[in-house]
Tab-separated table of C-alpha atoms in Angstrom:
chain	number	residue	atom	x	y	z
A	1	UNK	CA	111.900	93.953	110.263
A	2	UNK	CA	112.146	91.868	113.598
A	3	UNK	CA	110.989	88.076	113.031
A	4	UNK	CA	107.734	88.979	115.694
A	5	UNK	CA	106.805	91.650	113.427
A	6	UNK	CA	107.172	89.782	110.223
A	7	UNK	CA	105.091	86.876	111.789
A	8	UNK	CA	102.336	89.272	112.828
A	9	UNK	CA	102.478	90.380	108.522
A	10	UNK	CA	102.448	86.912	108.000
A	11	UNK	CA	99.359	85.739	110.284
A	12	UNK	CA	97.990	89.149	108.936
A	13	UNK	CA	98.713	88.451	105.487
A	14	UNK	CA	96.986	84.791	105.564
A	15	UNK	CA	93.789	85.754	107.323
A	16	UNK	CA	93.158	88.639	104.766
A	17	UNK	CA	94.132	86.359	101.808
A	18	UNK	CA	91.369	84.224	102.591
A	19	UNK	CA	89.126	86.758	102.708
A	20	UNK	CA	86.699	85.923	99.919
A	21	UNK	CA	86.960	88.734	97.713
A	22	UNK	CA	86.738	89.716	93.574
A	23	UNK	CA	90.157	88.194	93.828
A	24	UNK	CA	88.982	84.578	94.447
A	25	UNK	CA	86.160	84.696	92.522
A	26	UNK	CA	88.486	85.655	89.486
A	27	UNK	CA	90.737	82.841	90.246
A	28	UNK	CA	88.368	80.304	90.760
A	29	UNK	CA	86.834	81.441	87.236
A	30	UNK	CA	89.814	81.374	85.957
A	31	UNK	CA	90.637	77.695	87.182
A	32	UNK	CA	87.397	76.475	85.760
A	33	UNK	CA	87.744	77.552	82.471
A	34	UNK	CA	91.301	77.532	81.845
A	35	UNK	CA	92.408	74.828	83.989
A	36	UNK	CA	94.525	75.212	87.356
A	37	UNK	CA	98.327	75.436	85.495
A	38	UNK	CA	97.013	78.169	83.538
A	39	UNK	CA	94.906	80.105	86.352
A	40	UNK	CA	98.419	81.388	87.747
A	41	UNK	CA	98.413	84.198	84.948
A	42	UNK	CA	95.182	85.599	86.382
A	43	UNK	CA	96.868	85.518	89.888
A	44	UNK	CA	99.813	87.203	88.620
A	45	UNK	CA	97.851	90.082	86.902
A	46	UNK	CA	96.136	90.265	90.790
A	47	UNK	CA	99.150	90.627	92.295
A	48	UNK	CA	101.106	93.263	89.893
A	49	UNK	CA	97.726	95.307	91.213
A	50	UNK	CA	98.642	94.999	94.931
A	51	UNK	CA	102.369	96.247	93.982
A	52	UNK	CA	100.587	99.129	92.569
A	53	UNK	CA	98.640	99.703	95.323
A	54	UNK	CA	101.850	99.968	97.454
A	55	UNK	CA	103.358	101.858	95.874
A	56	UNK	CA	100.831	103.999	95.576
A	57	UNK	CA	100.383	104.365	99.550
A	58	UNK	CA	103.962	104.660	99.889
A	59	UNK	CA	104.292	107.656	97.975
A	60	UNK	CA	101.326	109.144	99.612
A	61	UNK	CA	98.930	109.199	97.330
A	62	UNK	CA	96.489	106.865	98.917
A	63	UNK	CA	95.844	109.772	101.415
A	64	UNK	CA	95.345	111.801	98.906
A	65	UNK	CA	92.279	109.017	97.690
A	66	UNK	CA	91.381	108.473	100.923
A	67	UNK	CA	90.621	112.058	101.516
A	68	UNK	CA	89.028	112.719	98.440
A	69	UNK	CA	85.537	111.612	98.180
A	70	UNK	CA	84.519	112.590	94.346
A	71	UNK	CA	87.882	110.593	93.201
A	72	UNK	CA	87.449	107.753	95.916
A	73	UNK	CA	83.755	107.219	94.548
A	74	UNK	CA	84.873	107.372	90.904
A	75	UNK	CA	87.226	104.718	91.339
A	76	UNK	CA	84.598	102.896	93.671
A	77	UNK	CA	82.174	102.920	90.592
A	78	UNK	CA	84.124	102.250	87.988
A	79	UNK	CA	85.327	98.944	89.953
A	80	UNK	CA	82.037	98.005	90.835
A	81	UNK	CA	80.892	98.396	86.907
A	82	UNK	CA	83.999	96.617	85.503
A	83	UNK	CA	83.121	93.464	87.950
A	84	UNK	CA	79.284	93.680	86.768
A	85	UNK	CA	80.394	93.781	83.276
A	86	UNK	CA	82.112	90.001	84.048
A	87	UNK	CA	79.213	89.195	86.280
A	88	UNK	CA	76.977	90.058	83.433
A	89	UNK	CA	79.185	88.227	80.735
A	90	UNK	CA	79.399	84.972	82.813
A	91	UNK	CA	75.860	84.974	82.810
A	92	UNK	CA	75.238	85.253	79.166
A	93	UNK	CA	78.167	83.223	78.004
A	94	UNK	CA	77.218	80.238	75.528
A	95	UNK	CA	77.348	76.714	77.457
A	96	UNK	CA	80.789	74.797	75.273
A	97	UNK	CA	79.970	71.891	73.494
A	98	UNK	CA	82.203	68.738	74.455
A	99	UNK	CA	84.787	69.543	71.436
A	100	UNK	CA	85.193	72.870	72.863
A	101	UNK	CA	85.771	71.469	76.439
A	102	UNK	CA	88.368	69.878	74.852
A	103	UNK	CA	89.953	72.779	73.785
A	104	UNK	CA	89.699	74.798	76.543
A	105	UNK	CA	92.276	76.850	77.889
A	106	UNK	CA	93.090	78.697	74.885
A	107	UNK	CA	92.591	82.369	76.939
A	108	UNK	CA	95.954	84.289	75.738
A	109	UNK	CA	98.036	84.264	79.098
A	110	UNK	CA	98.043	88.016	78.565
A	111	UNK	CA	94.080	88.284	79.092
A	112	UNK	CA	94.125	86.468	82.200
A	113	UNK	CA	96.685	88.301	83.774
A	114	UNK	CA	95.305	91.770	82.608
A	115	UNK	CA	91.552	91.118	83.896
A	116	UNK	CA	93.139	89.647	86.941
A	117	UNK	CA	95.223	93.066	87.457
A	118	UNK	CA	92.064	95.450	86.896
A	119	UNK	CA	90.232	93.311	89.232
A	120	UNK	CA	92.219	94.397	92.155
A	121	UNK	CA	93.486	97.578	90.471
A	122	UNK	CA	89.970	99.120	90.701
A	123	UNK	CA	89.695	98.556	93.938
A	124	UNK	CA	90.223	101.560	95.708
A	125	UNK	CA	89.020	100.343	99.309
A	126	UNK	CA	92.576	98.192	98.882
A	127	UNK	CA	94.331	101.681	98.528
A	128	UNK	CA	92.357	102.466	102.233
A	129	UNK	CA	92.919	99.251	103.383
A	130	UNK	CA	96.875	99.115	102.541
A	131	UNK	CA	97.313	102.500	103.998
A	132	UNK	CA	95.867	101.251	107.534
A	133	UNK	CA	97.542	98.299	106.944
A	134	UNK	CA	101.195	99.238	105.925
A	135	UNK	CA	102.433	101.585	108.735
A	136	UNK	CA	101.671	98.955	111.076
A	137	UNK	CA	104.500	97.115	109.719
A	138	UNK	CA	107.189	100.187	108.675
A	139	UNK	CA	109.513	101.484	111.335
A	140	UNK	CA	110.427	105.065	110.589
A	141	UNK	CA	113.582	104.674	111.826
A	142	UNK	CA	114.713	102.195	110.150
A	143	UNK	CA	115.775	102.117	106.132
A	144	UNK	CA	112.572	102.136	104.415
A	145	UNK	CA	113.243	100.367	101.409
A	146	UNK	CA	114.183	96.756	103.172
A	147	UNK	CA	111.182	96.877	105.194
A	148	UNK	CA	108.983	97.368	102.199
A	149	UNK	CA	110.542	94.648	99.707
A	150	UNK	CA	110.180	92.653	102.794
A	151	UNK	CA	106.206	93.912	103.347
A	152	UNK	CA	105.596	93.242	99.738
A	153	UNK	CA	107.039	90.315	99.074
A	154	UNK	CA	105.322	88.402	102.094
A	155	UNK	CA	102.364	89.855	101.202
A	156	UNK	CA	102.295	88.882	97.410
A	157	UNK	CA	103.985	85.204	98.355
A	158	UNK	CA	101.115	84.240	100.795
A	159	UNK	CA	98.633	85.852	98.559
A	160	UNK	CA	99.806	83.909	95.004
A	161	UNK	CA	99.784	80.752	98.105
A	162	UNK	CA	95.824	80.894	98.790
A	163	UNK	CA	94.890	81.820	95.099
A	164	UNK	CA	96.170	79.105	93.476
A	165	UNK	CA	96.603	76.104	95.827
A	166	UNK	CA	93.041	77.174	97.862
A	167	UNK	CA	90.547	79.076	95.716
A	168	UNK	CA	91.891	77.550	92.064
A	169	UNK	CA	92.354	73.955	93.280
A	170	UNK	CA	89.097	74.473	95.309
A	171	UNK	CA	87.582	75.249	91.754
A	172	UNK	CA	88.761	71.488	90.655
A	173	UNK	CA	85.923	70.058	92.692
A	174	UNK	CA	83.291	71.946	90.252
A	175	UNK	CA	84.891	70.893	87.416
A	176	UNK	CA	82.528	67.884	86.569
A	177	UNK	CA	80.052	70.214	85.964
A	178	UNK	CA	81.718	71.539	83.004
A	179	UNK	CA	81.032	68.490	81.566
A	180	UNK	CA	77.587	68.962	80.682
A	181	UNK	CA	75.811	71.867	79.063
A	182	UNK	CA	73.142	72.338	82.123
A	183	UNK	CA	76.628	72.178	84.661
A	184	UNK	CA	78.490	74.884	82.634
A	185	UNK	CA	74.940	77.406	83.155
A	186	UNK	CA	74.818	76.883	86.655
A	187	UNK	CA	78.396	77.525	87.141
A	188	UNK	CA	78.526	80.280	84.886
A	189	UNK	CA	75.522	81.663	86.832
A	190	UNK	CA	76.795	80.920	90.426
A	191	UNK	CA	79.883	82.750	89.420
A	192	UNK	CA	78.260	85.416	87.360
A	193	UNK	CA	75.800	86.428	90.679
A	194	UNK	CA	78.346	86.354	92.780
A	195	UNK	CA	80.452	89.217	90.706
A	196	UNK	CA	77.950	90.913	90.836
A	197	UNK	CA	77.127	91.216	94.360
A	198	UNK	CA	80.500	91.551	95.351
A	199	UNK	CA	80.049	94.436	92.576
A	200	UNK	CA	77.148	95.820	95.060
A	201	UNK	CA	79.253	95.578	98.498
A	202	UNK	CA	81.713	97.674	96.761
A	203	UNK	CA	79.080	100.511	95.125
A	204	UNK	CA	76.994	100.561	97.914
A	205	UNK	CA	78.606	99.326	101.466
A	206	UNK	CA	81.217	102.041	102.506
């Protein structure tokens, strides 16, 4: 990959990063309730789903998805319920008392990383997106596998970038709120709505 191309993935790869998204929203969660050290597992569980995704279009069966509109919509659904189920869950959750406050943090690294991988696993519009998006930056005639360890790993590298030292240390600012009973509900709402309609884009705006 020429250094002009890989600048273009680069700019690419920023501007899309901050692209508020399921992603963030995670992340920031994440970063409010288990703290901004431990928010990196959610990240990580984000990013093992964009490998997937890759992988996926590079072995061609994101064209498949993308031509298939029963499975495309299945997988459309199924993401938008799985992000109203957190919406939904936010919303409800009991308000912490200030000895649990104390103890937050206590989310098994493996839960974090696993809702942050079906996140952006069941997402299938990433599938669409990444096969737009990846030939733009693969040269046929040149060795494929270099070009996409080179695609991938910019890609995840910005992407881990924004998520944790943008959206999760943007999520610091709230944290005062978490002080108080009345803070943690409006949080817990703000976050829990906002699910939710990124839940609705998803179902609904194709």
């Amino acid at each position: 990959m020429t250094l002009s191309l890989w600048l273009s993935l680069l700019g690419a790869s920023t501007l899309i990063s901050f692209t508020p998204g399921a992603g963030a929203i995670n992340t920031m969660t994440n970063s409010l309730n288990s703290g901004f050290k431990r928010s990196i597992w959610g990240i990580l569980g984000q990013q093992a789903a964009l490998l997937v995704h890759v992988v996926v279009v590079a072995a061609g069966v994101g064209l498949l998805v993308s031509r298939s509109p029963m499975f495309f919509t299945g997988i459309r659904y199924a993401g938008a319920a799985y992000l109203v189920y957190l919406g939904v869950r936010l919303i409800l959750a009991k308000p912490q008392s200030p000895d649990e406050i104390d103890m937050r943090g206590q989310e098994p690294a493996f839960s974090m990383f696993r809702r942050g991988l079906w996140v952006n696993l069941l997402n299938p519009k990433a599938i669409v997106f990444f096969l737009a998006f990846t030939p733009q930056f693969i040269r046929l005639d040149q060795p494929a596998l270099g070009q996409y360890a080179v695609f991938i790993t910019t890609i995840v590298i910005v992407d881990i970038l924004v998520m944790w030292f943008f959206f999760a240390a943007a999520a610091k600012s709230f944290s005062r709120f978490t002080a108080t009973e009345r803070g943690q509900k409006i949080l817990n709402m703000t976050f829990g709505t906002l699910f939710i309609f990124v839940a609705a884009l998803l179902a609904f705006i194709h």
